[in-house]
CSV table of N, CA and C in Angstrom, one decimal:
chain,number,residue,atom,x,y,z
A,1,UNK,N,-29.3,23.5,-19.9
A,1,UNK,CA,-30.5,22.6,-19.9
A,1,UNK,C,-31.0,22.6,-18.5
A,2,UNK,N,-32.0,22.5,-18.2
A,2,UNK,CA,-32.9,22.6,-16.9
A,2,UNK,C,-34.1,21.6,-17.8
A,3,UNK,N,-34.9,20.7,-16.5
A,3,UNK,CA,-35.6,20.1,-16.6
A,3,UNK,C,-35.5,18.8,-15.6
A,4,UNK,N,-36.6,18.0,-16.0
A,4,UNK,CA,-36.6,16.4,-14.8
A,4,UNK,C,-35.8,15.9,-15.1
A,5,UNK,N,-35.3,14.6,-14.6
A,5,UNK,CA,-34.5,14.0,-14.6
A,5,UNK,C,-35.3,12.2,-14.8
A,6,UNK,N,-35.1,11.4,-16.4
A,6,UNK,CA,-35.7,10.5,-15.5
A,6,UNK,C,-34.5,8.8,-16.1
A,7,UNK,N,-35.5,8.3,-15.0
A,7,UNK,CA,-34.2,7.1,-15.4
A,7,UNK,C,-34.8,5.8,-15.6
A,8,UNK,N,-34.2,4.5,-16.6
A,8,UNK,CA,-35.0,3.3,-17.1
A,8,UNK,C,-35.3,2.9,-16.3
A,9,UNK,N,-33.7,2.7,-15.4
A,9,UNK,CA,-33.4,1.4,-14.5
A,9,UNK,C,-32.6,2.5,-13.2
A,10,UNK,N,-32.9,1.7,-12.1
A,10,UNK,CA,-32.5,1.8,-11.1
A,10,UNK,C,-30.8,1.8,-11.0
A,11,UNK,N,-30.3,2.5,-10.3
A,11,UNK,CA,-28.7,2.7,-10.5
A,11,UNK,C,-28.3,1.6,-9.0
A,12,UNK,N,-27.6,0.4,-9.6
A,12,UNK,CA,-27.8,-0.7,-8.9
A,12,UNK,C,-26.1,-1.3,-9.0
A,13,UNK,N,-25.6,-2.2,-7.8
A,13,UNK,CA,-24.5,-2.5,-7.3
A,13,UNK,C,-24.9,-3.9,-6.8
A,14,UNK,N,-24.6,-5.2,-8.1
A,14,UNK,CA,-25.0,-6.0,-7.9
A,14,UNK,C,-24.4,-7.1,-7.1
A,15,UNK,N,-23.0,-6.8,-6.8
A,15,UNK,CA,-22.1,-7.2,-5.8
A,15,UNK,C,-22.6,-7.2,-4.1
A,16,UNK,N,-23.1,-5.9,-4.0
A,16,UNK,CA,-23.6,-5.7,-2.6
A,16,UNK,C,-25.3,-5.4,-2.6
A,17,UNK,N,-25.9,-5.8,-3.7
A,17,UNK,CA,-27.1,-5.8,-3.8
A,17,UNK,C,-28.3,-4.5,-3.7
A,18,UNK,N,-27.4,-3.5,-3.8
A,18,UNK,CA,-27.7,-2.4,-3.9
A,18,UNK,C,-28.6,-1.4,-4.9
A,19,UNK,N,-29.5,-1.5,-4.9
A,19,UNK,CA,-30.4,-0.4,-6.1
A,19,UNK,C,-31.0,0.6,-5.7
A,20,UNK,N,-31.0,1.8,-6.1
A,20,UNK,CA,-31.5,3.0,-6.0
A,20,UNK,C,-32.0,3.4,-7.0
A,21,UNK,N,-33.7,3.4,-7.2
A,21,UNK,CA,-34.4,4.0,-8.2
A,21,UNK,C,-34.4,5.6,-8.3
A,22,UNK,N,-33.9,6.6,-7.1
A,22,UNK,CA,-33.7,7.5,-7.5
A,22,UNK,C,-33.0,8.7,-7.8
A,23,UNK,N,-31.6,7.7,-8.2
A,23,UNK,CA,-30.5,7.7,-8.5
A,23,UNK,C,-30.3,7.7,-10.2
A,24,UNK,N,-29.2,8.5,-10.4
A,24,UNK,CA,-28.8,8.3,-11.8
A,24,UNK,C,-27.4,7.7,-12.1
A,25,UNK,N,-27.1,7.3,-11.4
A,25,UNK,CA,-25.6,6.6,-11.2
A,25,UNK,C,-25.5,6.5,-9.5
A,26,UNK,N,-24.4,5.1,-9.1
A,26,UNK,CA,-24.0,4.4,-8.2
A,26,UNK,C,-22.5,4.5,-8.2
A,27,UNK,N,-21.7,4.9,-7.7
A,27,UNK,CA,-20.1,4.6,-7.6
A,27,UNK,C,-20.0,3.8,-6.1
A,28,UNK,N,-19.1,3.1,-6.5
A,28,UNK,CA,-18.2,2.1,-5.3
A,28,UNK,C,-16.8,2.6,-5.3
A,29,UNK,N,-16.4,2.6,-4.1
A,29,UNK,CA,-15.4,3.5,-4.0
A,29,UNK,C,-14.6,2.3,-2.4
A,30,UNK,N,-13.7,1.8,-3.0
A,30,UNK,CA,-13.0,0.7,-2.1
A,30,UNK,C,-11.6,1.5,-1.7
A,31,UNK,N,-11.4,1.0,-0.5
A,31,UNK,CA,-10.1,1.7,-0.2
A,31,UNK,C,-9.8,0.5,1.0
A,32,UNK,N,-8.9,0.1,1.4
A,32,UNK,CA,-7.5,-0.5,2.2
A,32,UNK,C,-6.8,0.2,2.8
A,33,UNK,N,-6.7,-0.3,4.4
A,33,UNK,CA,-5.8,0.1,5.7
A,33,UNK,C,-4.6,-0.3,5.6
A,34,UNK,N,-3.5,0.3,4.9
A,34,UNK,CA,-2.2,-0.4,4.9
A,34,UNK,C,-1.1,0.6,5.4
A,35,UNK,N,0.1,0.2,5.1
A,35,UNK,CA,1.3,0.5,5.8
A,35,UNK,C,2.1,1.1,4.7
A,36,UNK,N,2.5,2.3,4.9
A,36,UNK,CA,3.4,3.2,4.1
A,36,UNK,C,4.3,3.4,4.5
A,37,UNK,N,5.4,3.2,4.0
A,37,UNK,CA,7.1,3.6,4.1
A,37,UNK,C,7.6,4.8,3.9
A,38,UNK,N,8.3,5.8,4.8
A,38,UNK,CA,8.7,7.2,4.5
A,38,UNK,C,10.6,6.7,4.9
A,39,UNK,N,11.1,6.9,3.7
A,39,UNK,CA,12.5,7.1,4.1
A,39,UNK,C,12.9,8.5,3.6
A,40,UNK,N,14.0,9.1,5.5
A,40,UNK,CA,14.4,10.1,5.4
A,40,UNK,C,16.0,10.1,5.2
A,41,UNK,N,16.9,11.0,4.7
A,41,UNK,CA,18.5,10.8,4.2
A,41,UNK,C,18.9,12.2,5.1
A,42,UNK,N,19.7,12.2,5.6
A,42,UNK,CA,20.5,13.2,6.0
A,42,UNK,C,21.8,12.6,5.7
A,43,UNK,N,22.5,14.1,5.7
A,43,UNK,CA,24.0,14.0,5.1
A,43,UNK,C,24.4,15.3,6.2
A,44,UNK,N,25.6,14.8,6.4
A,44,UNK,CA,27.0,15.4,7.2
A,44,UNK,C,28.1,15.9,7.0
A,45,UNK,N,28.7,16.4,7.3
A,45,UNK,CA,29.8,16.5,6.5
A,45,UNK,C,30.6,16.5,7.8
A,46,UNK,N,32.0,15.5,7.4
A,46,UNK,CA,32.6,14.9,8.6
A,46,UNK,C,34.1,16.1,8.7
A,47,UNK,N,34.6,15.9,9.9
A,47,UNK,CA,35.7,16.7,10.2
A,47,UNK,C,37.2,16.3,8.7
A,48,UNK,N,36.8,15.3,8.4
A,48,UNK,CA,38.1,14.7,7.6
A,48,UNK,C,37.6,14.8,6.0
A,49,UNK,N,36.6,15.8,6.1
A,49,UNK,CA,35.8,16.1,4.5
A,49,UNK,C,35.3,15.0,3.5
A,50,UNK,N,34.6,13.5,4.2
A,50,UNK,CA,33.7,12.7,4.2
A,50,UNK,C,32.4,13.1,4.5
A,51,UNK,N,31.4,12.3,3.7
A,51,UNK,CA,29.7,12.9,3.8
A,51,UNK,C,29.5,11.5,4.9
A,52,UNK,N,29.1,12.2,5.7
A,52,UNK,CA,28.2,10.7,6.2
A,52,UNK,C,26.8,10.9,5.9
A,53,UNK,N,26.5,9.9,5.4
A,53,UNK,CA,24.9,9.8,4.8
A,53,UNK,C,24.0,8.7,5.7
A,54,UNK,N,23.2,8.9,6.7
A,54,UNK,CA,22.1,8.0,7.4
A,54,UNK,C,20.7,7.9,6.7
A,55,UNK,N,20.3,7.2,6.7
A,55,UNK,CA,19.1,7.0,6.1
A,55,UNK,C,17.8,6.6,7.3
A,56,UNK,N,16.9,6.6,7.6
A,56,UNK,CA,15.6,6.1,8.6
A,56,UNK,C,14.7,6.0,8.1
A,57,UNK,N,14.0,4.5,8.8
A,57,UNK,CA,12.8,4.9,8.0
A,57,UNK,C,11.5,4.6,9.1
A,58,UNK,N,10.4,5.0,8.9
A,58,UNK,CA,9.3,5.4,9.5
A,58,UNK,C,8.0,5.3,8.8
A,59,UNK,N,7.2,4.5,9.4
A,59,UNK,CA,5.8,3.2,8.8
A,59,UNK,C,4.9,4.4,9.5
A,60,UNK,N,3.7,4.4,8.5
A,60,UNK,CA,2.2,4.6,9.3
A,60,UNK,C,1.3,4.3,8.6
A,61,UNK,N,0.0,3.6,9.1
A,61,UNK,CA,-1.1,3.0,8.5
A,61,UNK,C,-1.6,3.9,7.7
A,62,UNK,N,-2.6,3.7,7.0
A,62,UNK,CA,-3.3,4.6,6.0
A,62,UNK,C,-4.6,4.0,5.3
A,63,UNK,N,-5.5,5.1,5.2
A,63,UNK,CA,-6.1,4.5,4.1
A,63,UNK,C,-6.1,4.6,2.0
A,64,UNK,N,-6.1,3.9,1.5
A,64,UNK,CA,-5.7,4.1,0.7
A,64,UNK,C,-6.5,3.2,-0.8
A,65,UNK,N,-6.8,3.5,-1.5
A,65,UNK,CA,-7.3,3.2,-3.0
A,65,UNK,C,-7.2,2.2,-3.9
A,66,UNK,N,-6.1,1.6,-3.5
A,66,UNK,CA,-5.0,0.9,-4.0
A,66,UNK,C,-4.0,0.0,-3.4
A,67,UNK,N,-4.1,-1.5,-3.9
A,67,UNK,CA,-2.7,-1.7,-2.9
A,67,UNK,C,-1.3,-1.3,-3.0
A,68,UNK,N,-0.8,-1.4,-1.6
A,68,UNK,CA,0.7,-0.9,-1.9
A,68,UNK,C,1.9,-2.4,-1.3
A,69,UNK,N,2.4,-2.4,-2.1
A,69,UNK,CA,3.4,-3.9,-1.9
A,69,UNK,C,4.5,-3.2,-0.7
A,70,UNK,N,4.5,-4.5,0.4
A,70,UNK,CA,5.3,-4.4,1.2
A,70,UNK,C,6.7,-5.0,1.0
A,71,UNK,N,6.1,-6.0,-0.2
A,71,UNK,CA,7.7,-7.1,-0.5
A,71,UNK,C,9.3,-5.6,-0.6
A,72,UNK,N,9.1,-4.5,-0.8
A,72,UNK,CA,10.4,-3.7,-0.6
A,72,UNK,C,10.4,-2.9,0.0
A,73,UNK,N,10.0,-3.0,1.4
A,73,UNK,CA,10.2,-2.4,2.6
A,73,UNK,C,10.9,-2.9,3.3
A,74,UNK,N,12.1,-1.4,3.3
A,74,UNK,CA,13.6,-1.5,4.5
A,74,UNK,C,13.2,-2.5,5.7
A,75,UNK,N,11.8,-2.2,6.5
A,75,UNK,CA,11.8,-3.3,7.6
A,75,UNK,C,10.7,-3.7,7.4
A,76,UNK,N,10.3,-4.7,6.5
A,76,UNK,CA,9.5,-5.7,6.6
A,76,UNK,C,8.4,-6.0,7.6
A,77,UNK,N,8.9,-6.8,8.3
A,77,UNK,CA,8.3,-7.7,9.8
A,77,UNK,C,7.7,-6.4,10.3
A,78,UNK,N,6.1,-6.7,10.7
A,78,UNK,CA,5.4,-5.8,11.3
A,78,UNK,C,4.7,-4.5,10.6
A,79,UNK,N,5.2,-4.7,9.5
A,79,UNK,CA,4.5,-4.0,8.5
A,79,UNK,C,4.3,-4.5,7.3
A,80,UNK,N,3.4,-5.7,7.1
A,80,UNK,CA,2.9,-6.5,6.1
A,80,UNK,C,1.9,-6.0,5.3
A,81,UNK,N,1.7,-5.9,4.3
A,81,UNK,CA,0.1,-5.5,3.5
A,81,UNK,C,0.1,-6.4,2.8
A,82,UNK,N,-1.8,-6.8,3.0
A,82,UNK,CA,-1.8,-8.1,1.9
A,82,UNK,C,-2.4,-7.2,0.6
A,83,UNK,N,-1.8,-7.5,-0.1
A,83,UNK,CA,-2.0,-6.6,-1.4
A,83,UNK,C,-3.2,-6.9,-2.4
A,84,UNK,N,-4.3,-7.3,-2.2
A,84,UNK,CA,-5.3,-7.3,-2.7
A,84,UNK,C,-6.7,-6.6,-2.4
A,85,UNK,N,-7.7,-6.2,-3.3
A,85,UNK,CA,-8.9,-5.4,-2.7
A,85,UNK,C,-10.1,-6.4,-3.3
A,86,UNK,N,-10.6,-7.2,-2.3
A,86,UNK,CA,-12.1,-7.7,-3.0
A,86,UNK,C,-12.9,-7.1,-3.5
A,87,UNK,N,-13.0,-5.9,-3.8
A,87,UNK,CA,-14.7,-5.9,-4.8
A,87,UNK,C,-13.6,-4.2,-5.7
């Protein structure tokens, strides 16, 4: 199909008041700066043929689509996200 393109109504975002008559669609696309958890495991193997297993873990901000809950992060304090997105 080839041809014009035409449209009723303006493709409009009535939250931020936005309309574009020469548009055929409008997306909103929200994203949040939060804090991601990476935990890393190494294992050992000790002189007395025990595993020692360490665990660490390592935060970096991000942007992201979606919230991410901090309530189950190894270290908490200082890496808080408030887990909601207004619009």
């Amino acid at each position: 199909l080839t041809g014009p393109i035409a449209v009723r109504a303006p493709a409009s975002d009535a939250e931020f008041g936005l309309a574009r008559g020469e548009a055929i669609a409008l997306t909103r696309r929200v994203e949040i700066y939060q804090w991601h958890e990476h935990k890393s495991t190494t294992r050992k193997k000790l002189s007395n043929g025990e595993t020692e297993v360490r665990e660490s873990y390592s935060y970096e901000r991000r942007w992201t689509g979606s919230p991410v809950s901090s309530g189950d992060f190894r270290h908490q304090e200082g890496h808080e996200n408030y887990g909601f997105l207004p619009f």
